[in-house]
JSON list of C-alpha atoms in Angstrom, two decimals:
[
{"chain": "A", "resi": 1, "resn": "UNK", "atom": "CA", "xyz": [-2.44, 19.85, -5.70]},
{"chain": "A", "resi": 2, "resn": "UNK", "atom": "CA", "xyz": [-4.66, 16.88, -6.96]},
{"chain": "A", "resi": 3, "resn": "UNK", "atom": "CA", "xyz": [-4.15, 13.44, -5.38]},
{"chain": "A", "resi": 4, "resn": "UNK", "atom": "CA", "xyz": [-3.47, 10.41, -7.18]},
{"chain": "A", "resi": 5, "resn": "UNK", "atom": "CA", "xyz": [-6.95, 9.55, -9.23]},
{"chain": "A", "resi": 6, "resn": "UNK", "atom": "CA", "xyz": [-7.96, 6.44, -10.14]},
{"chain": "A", "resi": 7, "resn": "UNK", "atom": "CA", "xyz": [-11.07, 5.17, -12.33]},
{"chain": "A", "resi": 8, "resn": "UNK", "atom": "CA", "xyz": [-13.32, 3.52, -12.06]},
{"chain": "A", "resi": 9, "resn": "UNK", "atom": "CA", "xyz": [-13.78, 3.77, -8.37]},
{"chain": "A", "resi": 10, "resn": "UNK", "atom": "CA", "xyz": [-15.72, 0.20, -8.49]},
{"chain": "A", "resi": 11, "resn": "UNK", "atom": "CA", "xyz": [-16.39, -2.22, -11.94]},
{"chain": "A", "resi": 12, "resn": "UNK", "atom": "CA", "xyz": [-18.32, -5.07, -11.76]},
{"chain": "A", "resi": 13, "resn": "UNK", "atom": "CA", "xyz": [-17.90, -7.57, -14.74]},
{"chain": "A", "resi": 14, "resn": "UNK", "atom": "CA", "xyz": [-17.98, -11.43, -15.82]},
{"chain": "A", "resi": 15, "resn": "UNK", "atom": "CA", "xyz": [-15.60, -13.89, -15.83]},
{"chain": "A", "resi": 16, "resn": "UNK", "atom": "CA", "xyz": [-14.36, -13.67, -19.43]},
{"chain": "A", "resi": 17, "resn": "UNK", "atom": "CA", "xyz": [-14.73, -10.02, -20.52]},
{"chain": "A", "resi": 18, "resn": "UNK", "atom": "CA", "xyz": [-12.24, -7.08, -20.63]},
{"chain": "A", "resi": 19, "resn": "UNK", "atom": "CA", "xyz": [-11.24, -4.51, -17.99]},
{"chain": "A", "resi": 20, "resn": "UNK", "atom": "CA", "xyz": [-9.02, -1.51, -18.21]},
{"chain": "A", "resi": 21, "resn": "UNK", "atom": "CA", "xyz": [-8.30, 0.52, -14.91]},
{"chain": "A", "resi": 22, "resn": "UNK", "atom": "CA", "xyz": [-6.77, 3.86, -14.84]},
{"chain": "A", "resi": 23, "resn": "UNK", "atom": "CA", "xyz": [-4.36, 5.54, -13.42]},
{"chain": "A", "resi": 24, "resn": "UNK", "atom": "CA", "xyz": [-3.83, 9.58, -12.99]},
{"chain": "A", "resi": 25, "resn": "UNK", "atom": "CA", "xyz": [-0.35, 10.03, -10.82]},
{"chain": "A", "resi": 26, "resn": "UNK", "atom": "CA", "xyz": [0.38, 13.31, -9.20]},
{"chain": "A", "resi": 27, "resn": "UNK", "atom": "CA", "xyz": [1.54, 15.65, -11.78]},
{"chain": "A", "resi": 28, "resn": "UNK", "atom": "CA", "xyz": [5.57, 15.56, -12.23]},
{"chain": "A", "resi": 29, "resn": "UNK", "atom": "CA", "xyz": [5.88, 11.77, -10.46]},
{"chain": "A", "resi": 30, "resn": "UNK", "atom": "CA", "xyz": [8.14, 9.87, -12.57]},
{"chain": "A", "resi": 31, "resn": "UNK", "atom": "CA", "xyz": [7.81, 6.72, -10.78]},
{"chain": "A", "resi": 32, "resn": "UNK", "atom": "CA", "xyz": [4.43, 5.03, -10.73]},
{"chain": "A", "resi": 33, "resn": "UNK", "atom": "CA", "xyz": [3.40, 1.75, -9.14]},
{"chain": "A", "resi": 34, "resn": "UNK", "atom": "CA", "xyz": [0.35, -0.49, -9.28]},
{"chain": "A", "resi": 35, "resn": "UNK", "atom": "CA", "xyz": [-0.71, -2.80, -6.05]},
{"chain": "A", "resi": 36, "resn": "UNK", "atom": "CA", "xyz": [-3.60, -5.26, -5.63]},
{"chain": "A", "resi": 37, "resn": "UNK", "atom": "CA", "xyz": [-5.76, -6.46, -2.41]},
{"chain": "A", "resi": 38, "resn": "UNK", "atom": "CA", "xyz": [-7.29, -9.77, -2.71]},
{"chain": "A", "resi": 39, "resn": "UNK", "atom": "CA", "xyz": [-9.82, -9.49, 0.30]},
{"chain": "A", "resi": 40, "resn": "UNK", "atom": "CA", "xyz": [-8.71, -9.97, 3.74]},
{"chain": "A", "resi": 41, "resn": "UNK", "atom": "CA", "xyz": [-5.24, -10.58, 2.33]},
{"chain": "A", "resi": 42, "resn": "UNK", "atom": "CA", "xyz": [-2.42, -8.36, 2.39]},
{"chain": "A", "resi": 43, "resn": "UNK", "atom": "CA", "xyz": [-1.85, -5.34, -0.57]},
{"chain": "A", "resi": 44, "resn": "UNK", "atom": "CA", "xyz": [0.66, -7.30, -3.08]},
{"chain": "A", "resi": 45, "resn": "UNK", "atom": "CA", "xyz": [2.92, -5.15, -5.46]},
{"chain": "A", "resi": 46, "resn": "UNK", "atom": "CA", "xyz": [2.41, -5.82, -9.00]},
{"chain": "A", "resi": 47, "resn": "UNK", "atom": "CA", "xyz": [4.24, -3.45, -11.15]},
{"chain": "A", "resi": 48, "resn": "UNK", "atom": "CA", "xyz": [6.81, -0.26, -11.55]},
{"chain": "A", "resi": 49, "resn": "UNK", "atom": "CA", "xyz": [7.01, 2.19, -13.65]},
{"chain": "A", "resi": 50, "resn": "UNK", "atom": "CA", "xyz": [9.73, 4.57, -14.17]},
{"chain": "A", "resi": 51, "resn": "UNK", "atom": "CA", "xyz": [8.26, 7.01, -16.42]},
{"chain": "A", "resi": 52, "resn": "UNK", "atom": "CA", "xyz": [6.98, 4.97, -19.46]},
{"chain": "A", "resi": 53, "resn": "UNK", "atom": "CA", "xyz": [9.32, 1.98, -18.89]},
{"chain": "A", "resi": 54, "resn": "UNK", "atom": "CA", "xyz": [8.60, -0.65, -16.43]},
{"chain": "A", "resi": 55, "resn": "UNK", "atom": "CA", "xyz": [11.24, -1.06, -13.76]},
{"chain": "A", "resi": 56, "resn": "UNK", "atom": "CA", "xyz": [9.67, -3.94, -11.96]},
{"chain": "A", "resi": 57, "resn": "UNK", "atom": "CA", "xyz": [6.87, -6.10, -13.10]},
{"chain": "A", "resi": 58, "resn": "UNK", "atom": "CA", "xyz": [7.71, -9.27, -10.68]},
{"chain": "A", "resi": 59, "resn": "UNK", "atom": "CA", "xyz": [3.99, -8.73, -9.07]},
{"chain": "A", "resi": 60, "resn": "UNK", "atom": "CA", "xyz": [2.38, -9.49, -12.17]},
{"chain": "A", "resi": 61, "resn": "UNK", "atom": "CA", "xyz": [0.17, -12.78, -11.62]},
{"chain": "A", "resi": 62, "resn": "UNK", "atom": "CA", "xyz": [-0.06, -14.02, -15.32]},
{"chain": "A", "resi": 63, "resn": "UNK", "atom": "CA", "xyz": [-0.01, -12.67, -19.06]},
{"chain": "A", "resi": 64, "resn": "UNK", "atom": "CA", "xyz": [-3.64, -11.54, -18.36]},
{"chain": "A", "resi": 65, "resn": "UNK", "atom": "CA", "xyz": [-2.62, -8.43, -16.63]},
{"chain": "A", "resi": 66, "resn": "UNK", "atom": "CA", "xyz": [-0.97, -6.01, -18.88]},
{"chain": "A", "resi": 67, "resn": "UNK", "atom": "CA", "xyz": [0.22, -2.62, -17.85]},
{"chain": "A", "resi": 68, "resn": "UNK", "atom": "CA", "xyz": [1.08, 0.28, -19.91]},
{"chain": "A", "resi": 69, "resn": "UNK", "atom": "CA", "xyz": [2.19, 4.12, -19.22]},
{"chain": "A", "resi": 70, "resn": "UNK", "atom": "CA", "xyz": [2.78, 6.04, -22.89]},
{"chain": "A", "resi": 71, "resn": "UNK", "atom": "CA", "xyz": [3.87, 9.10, -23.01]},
{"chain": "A", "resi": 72, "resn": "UNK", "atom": "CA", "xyz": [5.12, 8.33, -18.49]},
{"chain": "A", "resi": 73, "resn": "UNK", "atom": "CA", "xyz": [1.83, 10.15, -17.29]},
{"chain": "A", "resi": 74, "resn": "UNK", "atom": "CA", "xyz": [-1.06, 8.61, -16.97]},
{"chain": "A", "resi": 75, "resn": "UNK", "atom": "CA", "xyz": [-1.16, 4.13, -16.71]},
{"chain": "A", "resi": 76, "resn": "UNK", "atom": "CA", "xyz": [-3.90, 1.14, -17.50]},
{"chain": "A", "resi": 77, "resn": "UNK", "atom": "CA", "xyz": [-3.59, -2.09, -16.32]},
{"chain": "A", "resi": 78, "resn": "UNK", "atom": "CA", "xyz": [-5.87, -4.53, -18.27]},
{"chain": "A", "resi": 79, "resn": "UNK", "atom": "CA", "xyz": [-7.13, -7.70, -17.77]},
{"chain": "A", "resi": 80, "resn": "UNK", "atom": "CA", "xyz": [-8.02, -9.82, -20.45]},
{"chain": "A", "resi": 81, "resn": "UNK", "atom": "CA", "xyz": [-9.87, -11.86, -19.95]},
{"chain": "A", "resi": 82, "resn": "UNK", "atom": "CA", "xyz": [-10.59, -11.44, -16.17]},
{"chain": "A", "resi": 83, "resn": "UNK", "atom": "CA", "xyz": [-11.30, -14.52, -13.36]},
{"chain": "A", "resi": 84, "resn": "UNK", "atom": "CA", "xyz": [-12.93, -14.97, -10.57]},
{"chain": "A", "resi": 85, "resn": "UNK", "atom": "CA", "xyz": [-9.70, -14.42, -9.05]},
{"chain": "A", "resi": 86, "resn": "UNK", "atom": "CA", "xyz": [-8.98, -11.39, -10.09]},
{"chain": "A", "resi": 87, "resn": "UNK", "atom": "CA", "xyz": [-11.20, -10.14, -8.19]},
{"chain": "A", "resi": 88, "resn": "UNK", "atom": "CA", "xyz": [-10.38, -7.70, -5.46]},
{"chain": "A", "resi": 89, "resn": "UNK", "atom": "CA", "xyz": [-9.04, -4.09, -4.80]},
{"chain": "A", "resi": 90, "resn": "UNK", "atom": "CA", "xyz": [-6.46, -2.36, -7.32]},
{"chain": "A", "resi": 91, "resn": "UNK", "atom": "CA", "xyz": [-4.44, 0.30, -6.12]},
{"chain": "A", "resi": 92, "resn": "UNK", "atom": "CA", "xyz": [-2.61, 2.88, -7.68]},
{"chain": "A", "resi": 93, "resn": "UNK", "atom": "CA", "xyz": [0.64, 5.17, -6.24]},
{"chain": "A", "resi": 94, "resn": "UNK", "atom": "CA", "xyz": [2.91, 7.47, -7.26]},
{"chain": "A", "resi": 95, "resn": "UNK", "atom": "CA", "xyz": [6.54, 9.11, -5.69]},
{"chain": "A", "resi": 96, "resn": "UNK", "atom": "CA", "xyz": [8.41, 11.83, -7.03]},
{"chain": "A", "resi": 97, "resn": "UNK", "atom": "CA", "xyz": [12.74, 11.30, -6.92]},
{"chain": "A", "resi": 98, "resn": "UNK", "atom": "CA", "xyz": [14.34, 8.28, -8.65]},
{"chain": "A", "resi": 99, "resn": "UNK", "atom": "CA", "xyz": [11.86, 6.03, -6.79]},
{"chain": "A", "resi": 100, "resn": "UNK", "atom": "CA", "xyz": [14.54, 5.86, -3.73]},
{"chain": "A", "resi": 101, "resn": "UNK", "atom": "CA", "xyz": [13.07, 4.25, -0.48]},
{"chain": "A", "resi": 102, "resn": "UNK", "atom": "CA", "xyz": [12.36, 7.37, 1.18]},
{"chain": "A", "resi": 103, "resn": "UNK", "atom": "CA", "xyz": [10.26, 8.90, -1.30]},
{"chain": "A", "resi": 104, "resn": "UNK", "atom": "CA", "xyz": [6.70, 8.51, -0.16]},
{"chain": "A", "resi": 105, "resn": "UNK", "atom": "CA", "xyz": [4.59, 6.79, -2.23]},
{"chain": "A", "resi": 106, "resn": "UNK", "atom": "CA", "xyz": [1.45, 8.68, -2.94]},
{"chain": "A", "resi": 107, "resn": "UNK", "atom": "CA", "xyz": [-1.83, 6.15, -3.16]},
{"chain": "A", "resi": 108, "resn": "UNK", "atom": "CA", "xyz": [-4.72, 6.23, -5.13]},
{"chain": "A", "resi": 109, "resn": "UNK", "atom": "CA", "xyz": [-8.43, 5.31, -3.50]},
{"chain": "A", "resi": 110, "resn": "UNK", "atom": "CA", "xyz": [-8.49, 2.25, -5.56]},
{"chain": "A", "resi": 111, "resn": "UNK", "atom": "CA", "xyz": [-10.49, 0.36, -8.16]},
{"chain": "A", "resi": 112, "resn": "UNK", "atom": "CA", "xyz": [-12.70, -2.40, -6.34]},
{"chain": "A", "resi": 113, "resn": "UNK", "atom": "CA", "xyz": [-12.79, -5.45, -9.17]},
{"chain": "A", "resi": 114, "resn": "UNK", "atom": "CA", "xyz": [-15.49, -8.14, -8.95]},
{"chain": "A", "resi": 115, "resn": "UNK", "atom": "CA", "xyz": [-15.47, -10.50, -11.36]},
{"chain": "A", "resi": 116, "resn": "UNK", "atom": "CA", "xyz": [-18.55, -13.17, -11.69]},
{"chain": "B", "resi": 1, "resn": "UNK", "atom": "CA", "xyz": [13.40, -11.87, 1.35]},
{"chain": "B", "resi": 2, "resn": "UNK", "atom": "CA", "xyz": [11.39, -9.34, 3.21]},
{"chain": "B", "resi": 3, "resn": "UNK", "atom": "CA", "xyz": [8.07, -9.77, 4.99]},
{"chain": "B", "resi": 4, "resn": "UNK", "atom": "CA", "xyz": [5.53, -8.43, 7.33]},
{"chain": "B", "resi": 5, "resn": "UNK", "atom": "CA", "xyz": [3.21, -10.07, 10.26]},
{"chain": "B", "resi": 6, "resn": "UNK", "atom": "CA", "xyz": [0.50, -7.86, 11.63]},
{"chain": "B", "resi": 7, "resn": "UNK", "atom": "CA", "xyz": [-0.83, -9.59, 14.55]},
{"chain": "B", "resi": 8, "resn": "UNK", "atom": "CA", "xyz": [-4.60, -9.18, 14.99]},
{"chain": "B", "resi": 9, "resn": "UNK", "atom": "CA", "xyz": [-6.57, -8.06, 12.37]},
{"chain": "B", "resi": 10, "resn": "UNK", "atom": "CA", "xyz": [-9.63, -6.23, 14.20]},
{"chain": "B", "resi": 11, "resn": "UNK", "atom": "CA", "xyz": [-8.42, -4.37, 17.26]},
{"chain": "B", "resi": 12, "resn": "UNK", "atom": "CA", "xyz": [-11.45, -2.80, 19.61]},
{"chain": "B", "resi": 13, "resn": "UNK", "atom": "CA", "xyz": [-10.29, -0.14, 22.03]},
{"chain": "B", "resi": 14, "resn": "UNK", "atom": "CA", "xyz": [-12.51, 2.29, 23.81]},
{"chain": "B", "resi": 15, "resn": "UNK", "atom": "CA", "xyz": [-12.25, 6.38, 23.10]},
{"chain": "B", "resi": 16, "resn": "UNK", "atom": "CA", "xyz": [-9.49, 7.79, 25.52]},
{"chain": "B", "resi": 17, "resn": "UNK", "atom": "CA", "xyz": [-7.72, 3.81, 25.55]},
{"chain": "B", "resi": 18, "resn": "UNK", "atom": "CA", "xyz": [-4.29, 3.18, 24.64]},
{"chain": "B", "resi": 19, "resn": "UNK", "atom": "CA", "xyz": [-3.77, 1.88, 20.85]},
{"chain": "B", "resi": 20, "resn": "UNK", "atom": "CA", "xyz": [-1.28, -0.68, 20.09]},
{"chain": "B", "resi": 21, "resn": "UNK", "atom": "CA", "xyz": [-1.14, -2.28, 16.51]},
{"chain": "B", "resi": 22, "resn": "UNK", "atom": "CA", "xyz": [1.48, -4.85, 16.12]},
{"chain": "B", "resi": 23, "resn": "UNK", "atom": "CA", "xyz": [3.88, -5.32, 13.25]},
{"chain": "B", "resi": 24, "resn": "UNK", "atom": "CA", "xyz": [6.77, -7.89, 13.13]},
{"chain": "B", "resi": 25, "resn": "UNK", "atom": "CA", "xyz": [9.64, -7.79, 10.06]},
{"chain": "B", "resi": 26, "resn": "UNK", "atom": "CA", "xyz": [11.31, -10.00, 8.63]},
{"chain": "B", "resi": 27, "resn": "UNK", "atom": "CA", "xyz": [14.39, -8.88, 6.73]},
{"chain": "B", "resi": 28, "resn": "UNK", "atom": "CA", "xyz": [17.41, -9.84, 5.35]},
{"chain": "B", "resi": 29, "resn": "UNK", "atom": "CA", "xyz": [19.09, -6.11, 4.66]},
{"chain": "B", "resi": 30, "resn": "UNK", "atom": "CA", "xyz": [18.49, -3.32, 7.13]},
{"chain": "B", "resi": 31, "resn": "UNK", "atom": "CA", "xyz": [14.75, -2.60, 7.05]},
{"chain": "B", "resi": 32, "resn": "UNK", "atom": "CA", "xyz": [12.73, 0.60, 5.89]},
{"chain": "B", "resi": 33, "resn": "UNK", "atom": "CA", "xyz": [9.20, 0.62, 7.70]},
{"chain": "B", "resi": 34, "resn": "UNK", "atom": "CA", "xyz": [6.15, 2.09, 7.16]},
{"chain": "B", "resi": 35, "resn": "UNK", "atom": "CA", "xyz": [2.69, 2.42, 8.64]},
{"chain": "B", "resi": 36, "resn": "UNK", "atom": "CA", "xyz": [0.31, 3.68, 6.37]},
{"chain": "B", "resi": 37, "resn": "UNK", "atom": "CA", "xyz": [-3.56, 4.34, 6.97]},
{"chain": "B", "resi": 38, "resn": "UNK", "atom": "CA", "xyz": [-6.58, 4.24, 5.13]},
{"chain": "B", "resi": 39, "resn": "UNK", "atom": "CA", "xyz": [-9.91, 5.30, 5.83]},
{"chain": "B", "resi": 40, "resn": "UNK", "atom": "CA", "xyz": [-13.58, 4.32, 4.27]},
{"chain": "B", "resi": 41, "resn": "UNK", "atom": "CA", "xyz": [-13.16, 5.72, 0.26]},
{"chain": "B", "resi": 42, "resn": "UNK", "atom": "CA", "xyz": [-9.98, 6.78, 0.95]},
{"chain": "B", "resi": 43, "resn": "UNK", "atom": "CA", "xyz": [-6.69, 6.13, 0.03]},
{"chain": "B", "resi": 44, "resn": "UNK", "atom": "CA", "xyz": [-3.90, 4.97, 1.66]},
{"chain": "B", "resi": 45, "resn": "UNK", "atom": "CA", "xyz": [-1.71, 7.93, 3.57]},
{"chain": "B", "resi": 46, "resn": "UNK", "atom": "CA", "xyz": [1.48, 7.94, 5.44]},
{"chain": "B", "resi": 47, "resn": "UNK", "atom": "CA", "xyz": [1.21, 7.78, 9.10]},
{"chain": "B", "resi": 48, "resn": "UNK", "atom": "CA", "xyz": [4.84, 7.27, 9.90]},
{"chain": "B", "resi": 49, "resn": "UNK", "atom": "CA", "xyz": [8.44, 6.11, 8.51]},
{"chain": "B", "resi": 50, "resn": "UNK", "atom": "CA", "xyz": [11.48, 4.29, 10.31]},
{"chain": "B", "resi": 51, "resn": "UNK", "atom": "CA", "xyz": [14.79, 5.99, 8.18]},
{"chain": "B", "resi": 52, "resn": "UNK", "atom": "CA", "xyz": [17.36, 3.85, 11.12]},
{"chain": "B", "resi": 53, "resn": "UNK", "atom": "CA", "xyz": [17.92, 8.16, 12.44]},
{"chain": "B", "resi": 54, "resn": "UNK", "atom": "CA", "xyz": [16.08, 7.36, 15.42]},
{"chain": "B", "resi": 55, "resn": "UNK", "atom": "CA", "xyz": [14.39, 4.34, 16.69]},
{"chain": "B", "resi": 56, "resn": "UNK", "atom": "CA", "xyz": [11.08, 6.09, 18.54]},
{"chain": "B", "resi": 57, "resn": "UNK", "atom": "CA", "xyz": [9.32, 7.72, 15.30]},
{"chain": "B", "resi": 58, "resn": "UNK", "atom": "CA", "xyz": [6.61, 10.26, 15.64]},
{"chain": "B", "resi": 59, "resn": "UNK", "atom": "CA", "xyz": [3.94, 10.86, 12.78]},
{"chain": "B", "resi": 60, "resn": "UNK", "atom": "CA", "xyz": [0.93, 12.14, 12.47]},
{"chain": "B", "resi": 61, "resn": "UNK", "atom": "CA", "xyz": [-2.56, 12.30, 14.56]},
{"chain": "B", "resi": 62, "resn": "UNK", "atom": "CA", "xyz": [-0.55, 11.66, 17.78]},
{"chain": "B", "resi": 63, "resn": "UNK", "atom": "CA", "xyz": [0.72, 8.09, 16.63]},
{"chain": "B", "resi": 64, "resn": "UNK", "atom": "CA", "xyz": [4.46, 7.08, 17.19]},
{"chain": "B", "resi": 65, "resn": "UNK", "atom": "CA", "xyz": [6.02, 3.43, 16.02]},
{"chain": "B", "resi": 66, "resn": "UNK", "atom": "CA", "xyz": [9.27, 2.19, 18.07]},
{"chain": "B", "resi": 67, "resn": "UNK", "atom": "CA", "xyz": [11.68, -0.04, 16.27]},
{"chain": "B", "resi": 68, "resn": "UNK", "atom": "CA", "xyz": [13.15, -2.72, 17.96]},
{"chain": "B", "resi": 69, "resn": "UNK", "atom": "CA", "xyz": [15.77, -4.72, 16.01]},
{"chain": "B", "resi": 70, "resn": "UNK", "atom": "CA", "xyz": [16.03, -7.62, 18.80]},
{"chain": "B", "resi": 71, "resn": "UNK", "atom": "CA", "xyz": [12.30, -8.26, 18.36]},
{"chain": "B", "resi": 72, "resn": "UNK", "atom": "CA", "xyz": [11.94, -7.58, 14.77]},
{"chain": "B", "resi": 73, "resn": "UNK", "atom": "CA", "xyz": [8.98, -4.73, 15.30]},
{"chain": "B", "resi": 74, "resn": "UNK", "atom": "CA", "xyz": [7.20, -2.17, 15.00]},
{"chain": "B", "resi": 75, "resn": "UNK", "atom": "CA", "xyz": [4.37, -1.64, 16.85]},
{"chain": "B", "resi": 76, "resn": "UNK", "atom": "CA", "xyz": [1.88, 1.41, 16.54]},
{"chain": "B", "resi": 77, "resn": "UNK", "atom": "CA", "xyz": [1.14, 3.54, 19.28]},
{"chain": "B", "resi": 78, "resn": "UNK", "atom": "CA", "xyz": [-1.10, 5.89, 20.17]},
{"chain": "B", "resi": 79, "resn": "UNK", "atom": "CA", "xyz": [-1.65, 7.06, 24.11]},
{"chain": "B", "resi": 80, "resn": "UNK", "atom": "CA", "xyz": [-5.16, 7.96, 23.36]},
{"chain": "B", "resi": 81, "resn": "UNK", "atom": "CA", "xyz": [-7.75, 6.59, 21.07]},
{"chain": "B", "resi": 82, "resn": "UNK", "atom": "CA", "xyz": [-10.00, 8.98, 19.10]},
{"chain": "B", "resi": 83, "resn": "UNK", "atom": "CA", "xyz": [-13.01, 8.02, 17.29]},
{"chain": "B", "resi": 84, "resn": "UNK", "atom": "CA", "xyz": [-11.57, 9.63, 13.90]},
{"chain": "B", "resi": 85, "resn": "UNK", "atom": "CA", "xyz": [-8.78, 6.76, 14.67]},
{"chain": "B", "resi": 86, "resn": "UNK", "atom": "CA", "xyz": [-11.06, 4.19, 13.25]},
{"chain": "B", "resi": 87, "resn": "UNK", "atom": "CA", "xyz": [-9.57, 3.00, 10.16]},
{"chain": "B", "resi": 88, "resn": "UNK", "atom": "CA", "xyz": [-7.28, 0.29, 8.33]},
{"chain": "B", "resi": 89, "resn": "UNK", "atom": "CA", "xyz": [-3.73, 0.23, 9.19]},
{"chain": "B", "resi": 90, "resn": "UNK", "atom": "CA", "xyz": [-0.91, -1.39, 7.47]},
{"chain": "B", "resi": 91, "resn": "UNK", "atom": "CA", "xyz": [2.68, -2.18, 7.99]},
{"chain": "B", "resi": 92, "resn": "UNK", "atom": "CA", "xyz": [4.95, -2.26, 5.41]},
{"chain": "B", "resi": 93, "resn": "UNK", "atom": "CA", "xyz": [8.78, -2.52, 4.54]},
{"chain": "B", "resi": 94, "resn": "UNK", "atom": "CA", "xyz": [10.12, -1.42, 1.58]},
{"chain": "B", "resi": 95, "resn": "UNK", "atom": "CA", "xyz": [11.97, -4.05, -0.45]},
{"chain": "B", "resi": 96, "resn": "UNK", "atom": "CA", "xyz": [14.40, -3.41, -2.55]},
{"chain": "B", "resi": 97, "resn": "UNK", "atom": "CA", "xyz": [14.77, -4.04, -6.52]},
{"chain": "B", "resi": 98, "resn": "UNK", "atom": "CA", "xyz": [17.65, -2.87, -7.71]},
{"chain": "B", "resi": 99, "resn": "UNK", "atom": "CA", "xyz": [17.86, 0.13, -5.63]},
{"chain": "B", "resi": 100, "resn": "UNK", "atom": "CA", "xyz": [14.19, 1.20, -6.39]},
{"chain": "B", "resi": 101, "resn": "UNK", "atom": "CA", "xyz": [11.96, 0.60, -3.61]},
{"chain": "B", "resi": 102, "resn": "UNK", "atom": "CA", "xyz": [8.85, -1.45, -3.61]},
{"chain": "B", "resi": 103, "resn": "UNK", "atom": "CA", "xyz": [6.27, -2.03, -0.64]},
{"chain": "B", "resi": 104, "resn": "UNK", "atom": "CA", "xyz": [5.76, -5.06, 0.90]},
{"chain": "B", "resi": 105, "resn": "UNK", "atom": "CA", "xyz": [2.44, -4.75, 3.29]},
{"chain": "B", "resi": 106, "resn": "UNK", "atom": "CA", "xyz": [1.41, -6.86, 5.91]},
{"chain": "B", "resi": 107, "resn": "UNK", "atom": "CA", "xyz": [-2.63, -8.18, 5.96]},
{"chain": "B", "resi": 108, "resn": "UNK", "atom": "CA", "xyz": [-3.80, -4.82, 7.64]},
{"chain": "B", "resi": 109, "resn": "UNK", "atom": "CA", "xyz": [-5.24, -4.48, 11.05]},
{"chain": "B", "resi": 110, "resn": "UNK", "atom": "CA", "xyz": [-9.04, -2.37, 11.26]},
{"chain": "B", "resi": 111, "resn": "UNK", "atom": "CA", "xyz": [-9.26, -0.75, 14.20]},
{"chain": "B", "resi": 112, "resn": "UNK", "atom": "CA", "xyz": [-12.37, 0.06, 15.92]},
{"chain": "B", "resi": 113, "resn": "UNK", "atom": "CA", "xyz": [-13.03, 2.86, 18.81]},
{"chain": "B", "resi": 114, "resn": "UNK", "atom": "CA", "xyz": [-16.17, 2.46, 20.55]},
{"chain": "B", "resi": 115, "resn": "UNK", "atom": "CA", "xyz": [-17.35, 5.60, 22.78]}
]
């Protein structure tokens, strides 16, 4: 059974341009979420999905960042236009249920984000 | 509000040496707590979960986590270190949003064995 994919594994752009980062859940998760390590800190919640609706964007740093998930499979989060700040490590997970505590959430290696 | 303190953020242990990674909660509701693990190019994966059925939980590789209410922890344990061990480990408890369960992760701790 494939893994949670994400892509691109690393993107390097300047402050100002356009990123989109994918997301490929595990096949049949309805819930996916999206996480993001600014380095050294700790990984910081962003967004939940419940197949194509979000459940829980309260992570979302600014109207930059937006996330979508048509069709509840696969999900890009873009940023437009990216900072400095933005900089850092994006992860992706997915769980299978009704996104109940105890449903392990499945991670993604990450997108590493420079921005410069 | 929930949050999560992970005291030291490099730990150096020799192969065969006792691993302890701290965690301290804090937590308004009854907690749910995680360690997870990642290592180089990898994701993150489940060591081990705290459900409140026991307190001492066992996962995987030969780590355990005990979960102490009066201190507010949940240290990582492992009797014996292991060179594979080497990797990033993070505490998390899962905070609730209308029933649907978000992670809230503590800064990570890298762990280093050294032959």
């Amino acid at each position: 059974e494939a893994g949670v994919t994400q892509f691109p594994s690393h993107s390097v752009i300047e402050k100002g341009q356009t990123v989109t980062l994918r997301c490929d859940p595990i096949s049949g998760h309805d819930n996916l979420y999206w996480y993001r390590r600014v380095m050294g800190k700790e990984i910081k919640f962003l967004l939940h999905f419940v197949k194509e609706s979000k459940q829980d964007e309260s992570g979302m740093p600014n109207n930059r960042f937006l996330a979508e998930r048509t069709g509840g499979t696969y999900s890009t989060l873009k940023v437009q236009p990216a900072e400095l700040e933005d900089s850092g490590v994006y992860f992706c997970a997915s769980s299978g249920g009704s996104g109940e505590w105890y449903n392990e959430q499945f991670f993604g290696p990450g997108t590493r984000l420079t921005v410069l | 509000a929930q949050s999560v303190t992970q005291l030291g953020s490099h730990v150096s242990v020799s192969e065969g040496a006792l691993v302890l990674l701290r965690c301290n909660y804090s937590s308004s509701v009854p907690p749910y707590l995680f360690w997870y693990v990642q290592y180089p190019n990898q994701g993150l994966q489940l060591l081990l979960k705290y459900t409140s059925a026991a307190t001492l939980v066992k996962g995987i590789n030969g780590f355990e986590a005990e979960f102490k209410k009066s201190e507010t922890s949940f240290h990582l344990t492992k009797p014996s270190a292991h060179m594979s061990d080497a990797a990033e480990y993070f505490c998390a408890v899962s905070g609730f949003s209308g029933g649907y369960n978000k992670l809230i992760f503590g800064a990570g701790t890298r762990l280093a064995v050294h032959p």
